[in-house]
Amino acid sequence: MPRQGDEVSGAGWTSTLPRLAVGMVVYDRHYDMPATIADFDGPMVSLTRPTGLKWRSHCAAVRPATAYERRQLRAIAQLHAQRQRGMAPAKVITRPDRHLR
């Protein structure tokens, strides 16, 4: 699997495809985020997050997720589900210069 910064030219990307599968949790090096593989389109991989974010990335930019990154994705899914049910309100960050007078 190519490391970050390595260039993949020609058909070199095809060697990474056998290690990837739909439904697999991977880490996208370009976006620095774990995601789940939704689909393949040639050398491009369609990725999704539990929050609904979707994007495409080159297969050379993704690698199988570590145990920590898989736990991180599950935690995001749990938090998103709680927020959808209204159980975990999002933190509201106020700026100190916006106090009521």
JSON list of C-alpha atoms in Angstrom, two decimals:
[
{"chain": "A", "resi": 1, "resn": "MET", "atom": "CA", "xyz": [0.00, 0.00, 0.00]},
{"chain": "A", "resi": 2, "resn": "PRO", "atom": "CA", "xyz": [1.47, 3.40, -0.87]},
{"chain": "A", "resi": 3, "resn": "ARG", "atom": "CA", "xyz": [2.47, 5.63, 1.98]},
{"chain": "A", "resi": 4, "resn": "GLN", "atom": "CA", "xyz": [1.39, 9.23, 2.31]},
{"chain": "A", "resi": 5, "resn": "GLY", "atom": "CA", "xyz": [3.26, 11.35, -0.19]},
{"chain": "A", "resi": 6, "resn": "ASP", "atom": "CA", "xyz": [3.98, 8.43, -2.56]},
{"chain": "A", "resi": 7, "resn": "GLU", "atom": "CA", "xyz": [2.84, 8.90, -6.12]},
{"chain": "A", "resi": 8, "resn": "VAL", "atom": "CA", "xyz": [0.77, 6.19, -7.77]},
{"chain": "A", "resi": 9, "resn": "SER", "atom": "CA", "xyz": [0.99, 6.31, -11.54]},
{"chain": "A", "resi": 10, "resn": "GLY", "atom": "CA", "xyz": [-0.46, 4.22, -14.33]},
{"chain": "A", "resi": 11, "resn": "ALA", "atom": "CA", "xyz": [-2.06, 0.97, -13.17]},
{"chain": "A", "resi": 12, "resn": "GLY", "atom": "CA", "xyz": [-0.24, 0.99, -9.79]},
{"chain": "A", "resi": 13, "resn": "TRP", "atom": "CA", "xyz": [-3.50, 1.78, -7.99]},
{"chain": "A", "resi": 14, "resn": "THR", "atom": "CA", "xyz": [-4.97, -1.60, -8.96]},
{"chain": "A", "resi": 15, "resn": "SER", "atom": "CA", "xyz": [-2.77, -3.36, -6.41]},
{"chain": "A", "resi": 16, "resn": "THR", "atom": "CA", "xyz": [-4.59, -1.52, -3.58]},
{"chain": "A", "resi": 17, "resn": "LEU", "atom": "CA", "xyz": [-8.10, -2.57, -4.67]},
{"chain": "A", "resi": 18, "resn": "PRO", "atom": "CA", "xyz": [-7.96, -6.22, -3.53]},
{"chain": "A", "resi": 19, "resn": "ARG", "atom": "CA", "xyz": [-7.43, -5.01, 0.05]},
{"chain": "A", "resi": 20, "resn": "LEU", "atom": "CA", "xyz": [-10.50, -2.76, -0.01]},
{"chain": "A", "resi": 21, "resn": "ALA", "atom": "CA", "xyz": [-14.17, -3.80, 0.07]},
{"chain": "A", "resi": 22, "resn": "VAL", "atom": "CA", "xyz": [-17.58, -2.14, 0.25]},
{"chain": "A", "resi": 23, "resn": "GLY", "atom": "CA", "xyz": [-18.58, -1.66, 3.90]},
{"chain": "A", "resi": 24, "resn": "MET", "atom": "CA", "xyz": [-14.97, -1.62, 5.10]},
{"chain": "A", "resi": 25, "resn": "VAL", "atom": "CA", "xyz": [-13.87, 1.14, 7.48]},
{"chain": "A", "resi": 26, "resn": "VAL", "atom": "CA", "xyz": [-10.89, 3.01, 6.06]},
{"chain": "A", "resi": 27, "resn": "TYR", "atom": "CA", "xyz": [-8.87, 6.10, 6.84]},
{"chain": "A", "resi": 28, "resn": "ASP", "atom": "CA", "xyz": [-8.67, 8.80, 4.16]},
{"chain": "A", "resi": 29, "resn": "ARG", "atom": "CA", "xyz": [-5.25, 10.46, 4.28]},
{"chain": "A", "resi": 30, "resn": "HIS", "atom": "CA", "xyz": [-6.35, 13.52, 2.28]},
{"chain": "A", "resi": 31, "resn": "TYR", "atom": "CA", "xyz": [-9.21, 14.40, 4.63]},
{"chain": "A", "resi": 32, "resn": "ASP", "atom": "CA", "xyz": [-7.62, 12.91, 7.78]},
{"chain": "A", "resi": 33, "resn": "MET", "atom": "CA", "xyz": [-10.89, 11.14, 8.63]},
{"chain": "A", "resi": 34, "resn": "PRO", "atom": "CA", "xyz": [-12.11, 7.58, 8.98]},
{"chain": "A", "resi": 35, "resn": "ALA", "atom": "CA", "xyz": [-15.05, 6.59, 6.79]},
{"chain": "A", "resi": 36, "resn": "THR", "atom": "CA", "xyz": [-16.90, 3.60, 5.37]},
{"chain": "A", "resi": 37, "resn": "ILE", "atom": "CA", "xyz": [-16.51, 2.53, 1.73]},
{"chain": "A", "resi": 38, "resn": "ALA", "atom": "CA", "xyz": [-19.84, 2.86, -0.09]},
{"chain": "A", "resi": 39, "resn": "ASP", "atom": "CA", "xyz": [-18.81, 2.15, -3.69]},
{"chain": "A", "resi": 40, "resn": "PHE", "atom": "CA", "xyz": [-15.98, 1.95, -6.23]},
{"chain": "A", "resi": 41, "resn": "ASP", "atom": "CA", "xyz": [-15.70, 3.80, -9.52]},
{"chain": "A", "resi": 42, "resn": "GLY", "atom": "CA", "xyz": [-12.42, 2.84, -11.20]},
{"chain": "A", "resi": 43, "resn": "PRO", "atom": "CA", "xyz": [-9.62, 4.18, -9.02]},
{"chain": "A", "resi": 44, "resn": "MET", "atom": "CA", "xyz": [-12.05, 6.34, -7.04]},
{"chain": "A", "resi": 45, "resn": "VAL", "atom": "CA", "xyz": [-13.63, 5.19, -3.78]},
{"chain": "A", "resi": 46, "resn": "SER", "atom": "CA", "xyz": [-16.93, 6.64, -2.54]},
{"chain": "A", "resi": 47, "resn": "LEU", "atom": "CA", "xyz": [-16.75, 7.21, 1.22]},
{"chain": "A", "resi": 48, "resn": "THR", "atom": "CA", "xyz": [-19.44, 8.02, 3.78]},
{"chain": "A", "resi": 49, "resn": "ARG", "atom": "CA", "xyz": [-19.57, 9.07, 7.41]},
{"chain": "A", "resi": 50, "resn": "PRO", "atom": "CA", "xyz": [-22.41, 8.39, 9.90]},
{"chain": "A", "resi": 51, "resn": "THR", "atom": "CA", "xyz": [-23.32, 12.09, 9.80]},
{"chain": "A", "resi": 52, "resn": "GLY", "atom": "CA", "xyz": [-24.23, 11.85, 6.12]},
{"chain": "A", "resi": 53, "resn": "LEU", "atom": "CA", "xyz": [-21.05, 13.40, 4.75]},
{"chain": "A", "resi": 54, "resn": "LYS", "atom": "CA", "xyz": [-20.09, 11.76, 1.44]},
{"chain": "A", "resi": 55, "resn": "TRP", "atom": "CA", "xyz": [-17.05, 12.24, -0.76]},
{"chain": "A", "resi": 56, "resn": "ARG", "atom": "CA", "xyz": [-14.84, 10.48, -3.27]},
{"chain": "A", "resi": 57, "resn": "SER", "atom": "CA", "xyz": [-11.16, 9.84, -2.91]},
{"chain": "A", "resi": 58, "resn": "HIS", "atom": "CA", "xyz": [-8.50, 8.00, -4.88]},
{"chain": "A", "resi": 59, "resn": "CYS", "atom": "CA", "xyz": [-8.00, 4.45, -3.64]},
{"chain": "A", "resi": 60, "resn": "ALA", "atom": "CA", "xyz": [-4.29, 5.15, -3.07]},
{"chain": "A", "resi": 61, "resn": "ALA", "atom": "CA", "xyz": [-5.28, 7.80, -0.49]},
{"chain": "A", "resi": 62, "resn": "VAL", "atom": "CA", "xyz": [-7.16, 5.35, 1.74]},
{"chain": "A", "resi": 63, "resn": "ARG", "atom": "CA", "xyz": [-5.91, 2.57, 3.96]},
{"chain": "A", "resi": 64, "resn": "PRO", "atom": "CA", "xyz": [-7.64, 0.11, 6.29]},
{"chain": "A", "resi": 65, "resn": "ALA", "atom": "CA", "xyz": [-8.57, 1.85, 9.54]},
{"chain": "A", "resi": 66, "resn": "THR", "atom": "CA", "xyz": [-6.82, 1.03, 12.80]},
{"chain": "A", "resi": 67, "resn": "ALA", "atom": "CA", "xyz": [-8.80, -0.18, 15.82]},
{"chain": "A", "resi": 68, "resn": "TYR", "atom": "CA", "xyz": [-8.67, 3.36, 17.24]},
{"chain": "A", "resi": 69, "resn": "GLU", "atom": "CA", "xyz": [-10.07, 4.86, 14.01]},
{"chain": "A", "resi": 70, "resn": "ARG", "atom": "CA", "xyz": [-12.88, 2.27, 13.90]},
{"chain": "A", "resi": 71, "resn": "ARG", "atom": "CA", "xyz": [-13.81, 3.17, 17.50]},
{"chain": "A", "resi": 72, "resn": "GLN", "atom": "CA", "xyz": [-13.69, 6.85, 16.56]},
{"chain": "A", "resi": 73, "resn": "LEU", "atom": "CA", "xyz": [-16.16, 6.26, 13.71]},
{"chain": "A", "resi": 74, "resn": "ARG", "atom": "CA", "xyz": [-18.51, 4.27, 16.00]},
{"chain": "A", "resi": 75, "resn": "ALA", "atom": "CA", "xyz": [-18.39, 7.07, 18.59]},
{"chain": "A", "resi": 76, "resn": "ILE", "atom": "CA", "xyz": [-19.29, 9.62, 15.92]},
{"chain": "A", "resi": 77, "resn": "ALA", "atom": "CA", "xyz": [-22.21, 7.42, 14.84]},
{"chain": "A", "resi": 78, "resn": "GLN", "atom": "CA", "xyz": [-23.47, 7.13, 18.44]},
{"chain": "A", "resi": 79, "resn": "LEU", "atom": "CA", "xyz": [-23.18, 10.87, 19.05]},
{"chain": "A", "resi": 80, "resn": "HIS", "atom": "CA", "xyz": [-24.95, 11.66, 15.77]},
{"chain": "A", "resi": 81, "resn": "ALA", "atom": "CA", "xyz": [-27.79, 9.25, 16.63]},
{"chain": "A", "resi": 82, "resn": "GLN", "atom": "CA", "xyz": [-28.17, 10.83, 20.09]},
{"chain": "A", "resi": 83, "resn": "ARG", "atom": "CA", "xyz": [-28.28, 14.31, 18.61]},
{"chain": "A", "resi": 84, "resn": "GLN", "atom": "CA", "xyz": [-30.89, 13.21, 16.08]},
{"chain": "A", "resi": 85, "resn": "ARG", "atom": "CA", "xyz": [-33.06, 11.99, 18.96]},
{"chain": "A", "resi": 86, "resn": "GLY", "atom": "CA", "xyz": [-32.42, 15.24, 20.88]},
{"chain": "A", "resi": 87, "resn": "MET", "atom": "CA", "xyz": [-30.62, 13.51, 23.73]},
{"chain": "A", "resi": 88, "resn": "ALA", "atom": "CA", "xyz": [-27.19, 15.11, 23.31]},
{"chain": "A", "resi": 89, "resn": "PRO", "atom": "CA", "xyz": [-27.45, 18.80, 22.47]},
{"chain": "A", "resi": 90, "resn": "ALA", "atom": "CA", "xyz": [-24.57, 20.31, 20.59]},
{"chain": "A", "resi": 91, "resn": "LYS", "atom": "CA", "xyz": [-22.34, 22.56, 22.66]},
{"chain": "A", "resi": 92, "resn": "VAL", "atom": "CA", "xyz": [-22.96, 26.21, 22.04]},
{"chain": "A", "resi": 93, "resn": "ILE", "atom": "CA", "xyz": [-19.75, 28.17, 22.01]},
{"chain": "A", "resi": 94, "resn": "THR", "atom": "CA", "xyz": [-20.17, 31.84, 22.75]},
{"chain": "A", "resi": 95, "resn": "ARG", "atom": "CA", "xyz": [-17.57, 34.46, 22.17]},
{"chain": "A", "resi": 96, "resn": "PRO", "atom": "CA", "xyz": [-16.60, 36.45, 25.26]},
{"chain": "A", "resi": 97, "resn": "ASP", "atom": "CA", "xyz": [-17.20, 39.80, 23.49]},
{"chain": "A", "resi": 98, "resn": "ARG", "atom": "CA", "xyz": [-20.87, 38.93, 22.89]},
{"chain": "A", "resi": 99, "resn": "HIS", "atom": "CA", "xyz": [-22.15, 39.33, 26.46]},
{"chain": "A", "resi": 100, "resn": "LEU", "atom": "CA", "xyz": [-25.59, 40.79, 27.06]},
{"chain": "A", "resi": 101, "resn": "ARG", "atom": "CA", "xyz": [-25.46, 44.35, 28.31]}
]
